[in-house]
Each structure stands twice: as C-alpha cells, then as structure tokens.
XYZ file of C-alpha atoms in Angstrom:
379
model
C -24.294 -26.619 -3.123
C -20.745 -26.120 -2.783
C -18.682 -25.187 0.500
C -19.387 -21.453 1.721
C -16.184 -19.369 0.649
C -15.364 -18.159 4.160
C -15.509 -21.931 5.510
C -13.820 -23.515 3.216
C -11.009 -20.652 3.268
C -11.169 -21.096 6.987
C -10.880 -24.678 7.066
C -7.766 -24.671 4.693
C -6.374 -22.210 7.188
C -6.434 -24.264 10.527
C -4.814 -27.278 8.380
C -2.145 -25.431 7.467
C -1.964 -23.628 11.156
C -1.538 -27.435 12.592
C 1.190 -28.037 10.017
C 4.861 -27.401 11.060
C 6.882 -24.566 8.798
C 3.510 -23.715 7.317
C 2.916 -19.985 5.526
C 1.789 -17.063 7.112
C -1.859 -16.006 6.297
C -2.234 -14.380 2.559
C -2.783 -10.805 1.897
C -6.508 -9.099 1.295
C -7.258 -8.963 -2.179
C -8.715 -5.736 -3.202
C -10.856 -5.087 -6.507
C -9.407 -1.761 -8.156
C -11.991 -0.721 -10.159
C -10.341 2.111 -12.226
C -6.973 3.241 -12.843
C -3.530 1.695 -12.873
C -2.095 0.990 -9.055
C 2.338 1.408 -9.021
C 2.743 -1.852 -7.230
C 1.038 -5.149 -7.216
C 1.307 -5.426 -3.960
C -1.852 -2.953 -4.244
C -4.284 -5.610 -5.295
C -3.428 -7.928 -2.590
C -3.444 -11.037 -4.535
C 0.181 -12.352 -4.030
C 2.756 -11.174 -1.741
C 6.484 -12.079 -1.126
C 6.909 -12.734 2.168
C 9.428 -14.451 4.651
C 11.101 -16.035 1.616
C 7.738 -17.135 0.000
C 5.253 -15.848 -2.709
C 2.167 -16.548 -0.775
C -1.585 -15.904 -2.707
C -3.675 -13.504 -0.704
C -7.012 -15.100 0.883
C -9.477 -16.376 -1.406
C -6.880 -16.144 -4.455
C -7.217 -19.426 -6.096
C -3.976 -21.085 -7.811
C -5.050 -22.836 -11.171
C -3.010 -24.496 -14.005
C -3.249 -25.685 -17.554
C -3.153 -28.833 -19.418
C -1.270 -27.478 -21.919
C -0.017 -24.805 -21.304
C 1.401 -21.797 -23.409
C 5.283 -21.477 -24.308
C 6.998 -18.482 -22.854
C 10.608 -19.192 -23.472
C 10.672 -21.314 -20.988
C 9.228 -19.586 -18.109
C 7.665 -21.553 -15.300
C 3.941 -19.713 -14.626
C 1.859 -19.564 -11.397
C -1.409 -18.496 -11.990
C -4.481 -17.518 -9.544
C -7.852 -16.212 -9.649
C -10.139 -14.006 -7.244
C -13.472 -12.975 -7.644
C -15.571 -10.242 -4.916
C -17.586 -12.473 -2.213
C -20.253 -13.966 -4.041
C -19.491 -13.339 -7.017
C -18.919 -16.177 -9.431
C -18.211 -17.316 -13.014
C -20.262 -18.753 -15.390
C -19.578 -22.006 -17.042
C -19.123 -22.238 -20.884
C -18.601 -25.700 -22.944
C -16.001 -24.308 -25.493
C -14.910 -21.093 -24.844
C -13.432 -18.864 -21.965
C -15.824 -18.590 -18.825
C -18.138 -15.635 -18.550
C -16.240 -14.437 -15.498
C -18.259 -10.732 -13.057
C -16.783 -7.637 -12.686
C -14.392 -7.781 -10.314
C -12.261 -11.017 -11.657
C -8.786 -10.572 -10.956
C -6.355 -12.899 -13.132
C -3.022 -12.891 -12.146
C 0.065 -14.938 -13.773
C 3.708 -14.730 -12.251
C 6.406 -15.632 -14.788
C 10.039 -17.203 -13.421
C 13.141 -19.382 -13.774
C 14.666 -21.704 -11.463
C 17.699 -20.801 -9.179
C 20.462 -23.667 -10.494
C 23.171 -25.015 -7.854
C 25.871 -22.746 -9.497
C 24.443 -19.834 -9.085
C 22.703 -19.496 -12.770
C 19.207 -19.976 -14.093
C 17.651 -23.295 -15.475
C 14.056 -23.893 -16.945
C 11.226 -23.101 -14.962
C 8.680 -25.046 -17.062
C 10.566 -28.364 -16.212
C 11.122 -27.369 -12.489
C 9.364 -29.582 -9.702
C 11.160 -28.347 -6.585
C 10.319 -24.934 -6.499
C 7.382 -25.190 -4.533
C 7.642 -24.623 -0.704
C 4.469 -26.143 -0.040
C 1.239 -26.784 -2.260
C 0.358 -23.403 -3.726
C 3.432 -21.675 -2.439
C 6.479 -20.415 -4.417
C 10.074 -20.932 -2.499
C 11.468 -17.945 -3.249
C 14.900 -19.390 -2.699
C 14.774 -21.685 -5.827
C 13.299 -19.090 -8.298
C 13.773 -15.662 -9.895
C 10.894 -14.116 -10.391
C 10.421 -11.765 -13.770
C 6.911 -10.285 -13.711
C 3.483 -11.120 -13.038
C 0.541 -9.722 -15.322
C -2.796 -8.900 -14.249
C -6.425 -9.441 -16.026
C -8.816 -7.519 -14.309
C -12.621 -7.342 -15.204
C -13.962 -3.914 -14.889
C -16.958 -2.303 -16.276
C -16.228 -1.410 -19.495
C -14.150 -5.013 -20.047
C -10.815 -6.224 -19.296
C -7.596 -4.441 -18.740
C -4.048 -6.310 -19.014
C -1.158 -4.638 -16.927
C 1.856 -5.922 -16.561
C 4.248 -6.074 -13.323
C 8.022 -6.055 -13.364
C 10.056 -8.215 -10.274
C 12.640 -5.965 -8.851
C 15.818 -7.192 -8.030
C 15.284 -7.839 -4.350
C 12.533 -10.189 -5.334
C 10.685 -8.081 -2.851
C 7.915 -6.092 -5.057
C 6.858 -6.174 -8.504
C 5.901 -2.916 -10.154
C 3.857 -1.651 -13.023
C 5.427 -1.259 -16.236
C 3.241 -0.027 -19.044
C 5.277 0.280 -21.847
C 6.792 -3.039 -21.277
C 10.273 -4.190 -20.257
C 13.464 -6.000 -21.690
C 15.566 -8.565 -20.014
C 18.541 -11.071 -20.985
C 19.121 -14.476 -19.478
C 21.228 -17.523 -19.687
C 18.890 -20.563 -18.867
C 19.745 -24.117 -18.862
C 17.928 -27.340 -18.887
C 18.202 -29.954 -16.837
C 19.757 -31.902 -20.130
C 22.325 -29.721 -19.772
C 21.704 -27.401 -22.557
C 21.599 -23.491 -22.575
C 19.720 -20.789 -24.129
C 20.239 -17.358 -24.882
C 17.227 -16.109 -23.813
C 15.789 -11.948 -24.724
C 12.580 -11.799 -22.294
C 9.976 -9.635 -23.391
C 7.407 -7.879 -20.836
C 4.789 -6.647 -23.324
C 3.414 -3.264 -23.082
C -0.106 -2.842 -22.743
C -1.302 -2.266 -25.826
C 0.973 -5.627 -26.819
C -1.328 -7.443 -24.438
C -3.238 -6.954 -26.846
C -1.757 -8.593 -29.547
C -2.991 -12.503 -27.706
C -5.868 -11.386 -25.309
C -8.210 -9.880 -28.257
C -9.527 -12.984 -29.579
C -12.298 -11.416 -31.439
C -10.869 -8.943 -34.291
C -14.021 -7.539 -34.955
C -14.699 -6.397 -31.135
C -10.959 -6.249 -30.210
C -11.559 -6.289 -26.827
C -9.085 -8.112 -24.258
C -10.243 -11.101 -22.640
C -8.286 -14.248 -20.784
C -7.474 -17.525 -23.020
C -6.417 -20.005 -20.366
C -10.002 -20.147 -17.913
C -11.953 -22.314 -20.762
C -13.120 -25.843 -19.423
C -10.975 -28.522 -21.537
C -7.796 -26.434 -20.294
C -8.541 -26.903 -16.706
C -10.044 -29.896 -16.579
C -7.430 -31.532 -14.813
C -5.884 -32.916 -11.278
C -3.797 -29.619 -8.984
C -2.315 -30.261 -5.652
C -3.992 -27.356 -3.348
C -2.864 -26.988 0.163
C -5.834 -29.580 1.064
C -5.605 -32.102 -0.943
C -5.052 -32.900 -4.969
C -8.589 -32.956 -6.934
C -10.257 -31.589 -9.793
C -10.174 -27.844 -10.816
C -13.400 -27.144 -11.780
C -14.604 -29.369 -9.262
C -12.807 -27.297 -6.871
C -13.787 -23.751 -8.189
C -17.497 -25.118 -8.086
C -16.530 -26.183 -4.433
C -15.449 -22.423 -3.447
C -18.317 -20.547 -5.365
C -16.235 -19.485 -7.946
C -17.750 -21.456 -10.479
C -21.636 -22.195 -11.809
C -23.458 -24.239 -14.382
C -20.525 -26.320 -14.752
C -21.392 -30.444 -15.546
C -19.866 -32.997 -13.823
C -15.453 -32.993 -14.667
C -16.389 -36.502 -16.206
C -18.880 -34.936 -18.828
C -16.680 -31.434 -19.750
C -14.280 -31.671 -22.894
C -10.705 -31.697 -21.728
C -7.430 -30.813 -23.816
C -4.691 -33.452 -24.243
C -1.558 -32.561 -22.355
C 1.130 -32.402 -25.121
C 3.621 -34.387 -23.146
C 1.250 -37.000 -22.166
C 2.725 -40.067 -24.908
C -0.017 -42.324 -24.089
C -2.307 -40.271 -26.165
C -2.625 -40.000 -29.887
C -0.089 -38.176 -31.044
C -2.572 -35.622 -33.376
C -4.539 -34.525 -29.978
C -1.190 -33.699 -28.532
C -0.571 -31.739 -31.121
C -3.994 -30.450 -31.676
C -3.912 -29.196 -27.923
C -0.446 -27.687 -28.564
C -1.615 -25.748 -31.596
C -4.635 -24.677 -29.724
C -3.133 -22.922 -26.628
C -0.655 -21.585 -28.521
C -2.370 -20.600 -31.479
C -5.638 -20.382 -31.845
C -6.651 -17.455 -30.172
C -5.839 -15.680 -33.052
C -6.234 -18.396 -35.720
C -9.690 -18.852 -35.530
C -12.481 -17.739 -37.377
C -13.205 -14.512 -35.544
C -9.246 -13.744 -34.713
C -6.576 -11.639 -35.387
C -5.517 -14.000 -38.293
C -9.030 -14.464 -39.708
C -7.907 -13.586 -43.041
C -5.146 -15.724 -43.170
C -7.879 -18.655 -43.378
C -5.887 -20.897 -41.217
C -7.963 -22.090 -37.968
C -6.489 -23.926 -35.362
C -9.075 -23.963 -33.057
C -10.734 -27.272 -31.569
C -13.482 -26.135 -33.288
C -12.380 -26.326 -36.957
C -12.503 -30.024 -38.744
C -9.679 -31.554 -40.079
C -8.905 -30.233 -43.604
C -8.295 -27.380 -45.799
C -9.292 -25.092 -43.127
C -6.622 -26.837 -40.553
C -3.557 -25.978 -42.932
C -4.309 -29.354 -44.629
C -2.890 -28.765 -48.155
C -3.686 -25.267 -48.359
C -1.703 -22.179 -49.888
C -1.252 -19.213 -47.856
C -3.130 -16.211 -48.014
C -0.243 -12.963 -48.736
C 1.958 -14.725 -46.304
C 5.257 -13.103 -47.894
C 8.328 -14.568 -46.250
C 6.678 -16.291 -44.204
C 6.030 -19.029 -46.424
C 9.521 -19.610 -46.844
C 8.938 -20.738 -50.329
C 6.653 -23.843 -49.189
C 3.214 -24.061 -50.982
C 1.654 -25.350 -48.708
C 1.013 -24.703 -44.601
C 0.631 -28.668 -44.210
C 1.810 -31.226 -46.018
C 1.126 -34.644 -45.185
C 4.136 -36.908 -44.266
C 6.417 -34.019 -45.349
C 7.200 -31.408 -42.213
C 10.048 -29.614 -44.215
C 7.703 -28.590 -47.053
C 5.240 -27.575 -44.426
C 4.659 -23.939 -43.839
C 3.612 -24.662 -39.987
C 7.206 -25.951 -39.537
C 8.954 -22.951 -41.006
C 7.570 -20.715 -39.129
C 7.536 -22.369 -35.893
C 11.380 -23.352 -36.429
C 12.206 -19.751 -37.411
C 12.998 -16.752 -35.207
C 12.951 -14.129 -37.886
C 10.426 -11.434 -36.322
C 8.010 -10.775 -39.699
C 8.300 -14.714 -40.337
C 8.705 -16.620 -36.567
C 4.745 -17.609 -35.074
C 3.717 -17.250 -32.744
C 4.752 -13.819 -32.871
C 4.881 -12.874 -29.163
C 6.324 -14.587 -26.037
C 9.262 -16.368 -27.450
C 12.672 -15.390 -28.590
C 14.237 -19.175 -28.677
C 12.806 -21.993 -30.755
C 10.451 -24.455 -28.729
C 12.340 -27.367 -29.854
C 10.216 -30.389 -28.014
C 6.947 -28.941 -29.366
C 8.486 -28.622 -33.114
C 9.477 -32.499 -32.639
C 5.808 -33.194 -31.711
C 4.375 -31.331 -34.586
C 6.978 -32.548 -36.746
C 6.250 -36.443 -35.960
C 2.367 -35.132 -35.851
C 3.253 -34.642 -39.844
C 5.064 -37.371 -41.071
C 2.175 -39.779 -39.398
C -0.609 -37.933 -41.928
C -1.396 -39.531 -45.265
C -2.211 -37.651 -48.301
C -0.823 -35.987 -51.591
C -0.745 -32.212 -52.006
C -0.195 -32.437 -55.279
C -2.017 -35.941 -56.581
C-alpha cells in the first residue's frame, strides 16, 4: 500500500512549514469537466505567487528522460488526478490515466544577467526550491493543459501575460519572437509557436485511425527516472505509486526505461533511439499520423528496413532532398533523416511542429549515430 494522499500531502507540508523562505501553500485544483475556462488560474493547478510558480495541492511535478525539443524551452510539467482516483500502469505505452487527469506543461526561458533571454533547457538555477519555479530567473510563455473528460482528452493552450502574473486561454494559438542565448555564448533567432487547438492535434493523436488526443510523455521508460521533490530525490513511478496516483506498476528495477540522450556513457544508438522516439514516434509508428510513410521509429519496431535502414521514401517530394535513401549506413549526408532534421523549410523540416531553429546537439548525435552503422545501400 502506498502513503494515503492527504498524509503524505500533509507531511510534505509541515517540512516545508519548518523550512526558512519556504512557499506558501498551493492552490485547489479543480476538475472542469466541460467547456473552456479564460484563465488557468481556473483549474487551480499552478499559480504565480509572491514571485514563485507554485503547483496547487496534490499537483505532482514529473519530468522526462528524454525529453522533447521545443526550441529550446525549459518545461515544468505536473499531474493531478480527483481523490482516489488513479492511473493504470502500462509496459509500453502511455498510462491508462481516469477522468479527471489534469496534465499541465509550462514552457519558459531563462532571465540572463543583461537583461536578455538564454536557454531554458540548459538552465539549473531557476528553481527556487524543489518543485518551485523562481519567477525572477525565468519568462514564462504558456502552459498547455491535457485534461481527461468523458468523451477523451482535450488540449488547450495558455498564453503568459506580460506581468508574468496570469496565463490565459488562447485557442487559435499565438506567435512570439525571441533572442535566446546559450550559455556557449551563442544566439538564436527564435519564432515561438503556441499551437491552436486543433494543432494540438497534429502530436497528441497518436492513433490515425481513432484520431483522438492523448498525452505522449506519461509512458513508463520516459519516467523511469530519479526527480528532486520537495522531500527528498527518488524514483517517479515509485513516487506516483507512493501518492495513489499510480497502480499495477512493477518494481522501477523491472520497468523498461529510455536512455537519456545526453547521457555519453551509454551506447550511442539508444541515445539516439530514445531521441528519435520522444520526438518522433508518436506519429511514426505503425498506427500514426505517418503510417503511410512506412518509417517507424518507435521502440517497438526492429532494426531494419522498417527503421529507415536503407529504405526509399514513400511520395516524400522535397523532402527527400534528392537522397534515396532515409538511412544510410556510415553516410549521414546521403541520409534522408539528416535532411530533414537539418532543414527548416516548413513542407520539408521534421518534426513539423515545435521548432523553428535547428536542434543542432541532437543532429550531432544522430549524425555520429550514422557514421558508427555498417552496411551498403547499394551492394
């Protein structure tokens, strides 16, 4: 049995009551089970307050091995599900998660000492405490929210304002322009994209036969991995099993887990494999979006033809680039895979939502990924 929700939220609160400059208490969440609230301050799952963004009681922050590119946008993510109410464990795909799931995920940048914006994805002091946002070192853009209803899931997506004081809803999606640097110095022009709606779309339906909306992070191998909550670092699904959030779930040891991309102790064709997977597989797999295009790059698809392994494209027009192949071993500038992830050319660039630069440390992984493989297209 794992720790009753209300005492375990209870004892995380007198912790942090005994410590010194500690948050104030969270807002309530609220389920909203129809209809599409102005502010997201209506569902009670994250608030900005007294120079924080705080997660409402019960809201649960999560985080990815890999996780997805978004132009370089640092992410904090929670989940909050209705007392007693609980998601069901699956091996390989996204958990079965009850009505009443709220997903939320806050997209921002890092304030830089002259005033500018630098990389939020490579960030590490923006954190007041464990779990808590300093809203002093970051600029928030928008936050999106999965909700589970009745009839499925519904994406809606929540623009910042300039105060950093309130994020509101913005259906048909919003536009904005930054300058970001890296810590290496480097800057990038950078044309943010808040996705409509029906855009949403365009990643969350996995299935293309169903084409209905559901998450593509919650899935055990992406979140089997260490977090640092407000009590302690441990195990996420450990931890969701310890709040009730979680059931039928094995033992951390015994679920699969993804490779984290940056992780260079590991063989460099999981890192890859998990980089292609977050980013791309939820809609090249066999029941995607890009079913027809024949190229799967799901964990479940075996190395070969299937994987882009010496295979022609399917009507891929310019985005072949004139390459015959998507893969070719030891060769990444005959390889279709590289084109397109290289190019920013909106009917060639993939993936096609989410980014408007070039992910330049994942093309050098998939690039060295290619000139380690052995083979001959053409033999």
């Amino acid at each position: 049995m794992g720790i009753p929700r209300v005492l375990y939220g209870l004892t995380a609160a007198l912790a942090l009551a005994g410590c010194e400059g500690a948050s104030s208490p969270g807002p309530e969440p609220t389920f909203i089970a129809d209809g599409n609230p102005p502010t997201l301050s209506d569902w009670g799952m994250l608030a900005a307050r007294d120079g924080q963004l705080i997660a409402g009681e019960g809201v649960e922050p999560y985080d990815l091995v890999t996780p997805l590119f978004s132009d370089h946008a640092g992410k904090f993510r929670t989940v909050w599900m209705p007392e007693g109410a609980s998601a069901h464990y699956s091996e390989d795909g996204v958990f079965d998660f009850p009505v009443g799931t709220v997903i939320t995920k806050t997209f921002f940048y890092a304030n830089g000492p002259d005033g500018g914006l630098m990389r939020g994805d490579e960030a590490t002091n923006v954190w007041a405490e464990p779990e808590v946002l300093d809203l002093s070192r970051v600029h928030l853009v928008e936050t999106r929210i999965l909700v589970r209803r009745e009839e499925g899931w519904t994406a809606l997506p929540y623009v910042w304002n300039a105060e950093q004081t309130e994020a509101r809803l913005m259906r048909t999606g919003d536009a904005q322009t930054f300058e970001v640097a890296s810590a290496a110095g480097g800057i990038n022009t950078v044309n943010y994209l808040v996705p409509n709606v029906n855009q949403c779309a365009g990643c969350h339906a996995t299935n293309n036969t169903t084409r209905q909306i559901q998450p593509i992070g919650p899935a055990a191998r992406h979140l089997n991995r260490e977090f640092d909550y407000a009590e302690g670092t441990g195990n996420q699904l450990e931890h969701l099993i310890a709040v009730g959030y979680l059931t039928g779930a094995p033992a951390a040891g015994d679920a699969p887990r993804a490779a984290d991309w940056t992780d260079t102790s590991l063989p460099i064709g999981d890192r890859a494999r998990a980089w292609l997977d977050i980013n791309c597989a939820h809609c090249h797999n066999p029941a995607g979006p890009a079913d027809t295009s024949g190229l799967y790059l799901d964990p479940g698809t075996e190395w070969g033809p299937n994987f882009g392994l010496c295979k022609t494209p399917i009507a891929a027009g310019p985005g072949s680039g004139g390459h015959r192949y998507d893969i070719v071993p030891g060769d990444p500038d005959q390889s279709i895979l590289i084109f397109r992830l290289e190019s920013l050319r909106p009917d060639v660039m993939m993936p096609e939502l989410g980014r408007s630069i070039v992910h330049e440390e994942s093309v050098a992984l998939i690039r060295e990924w290619i000139e380690t493989l052995d083979g001959d297209c053409d033999a």
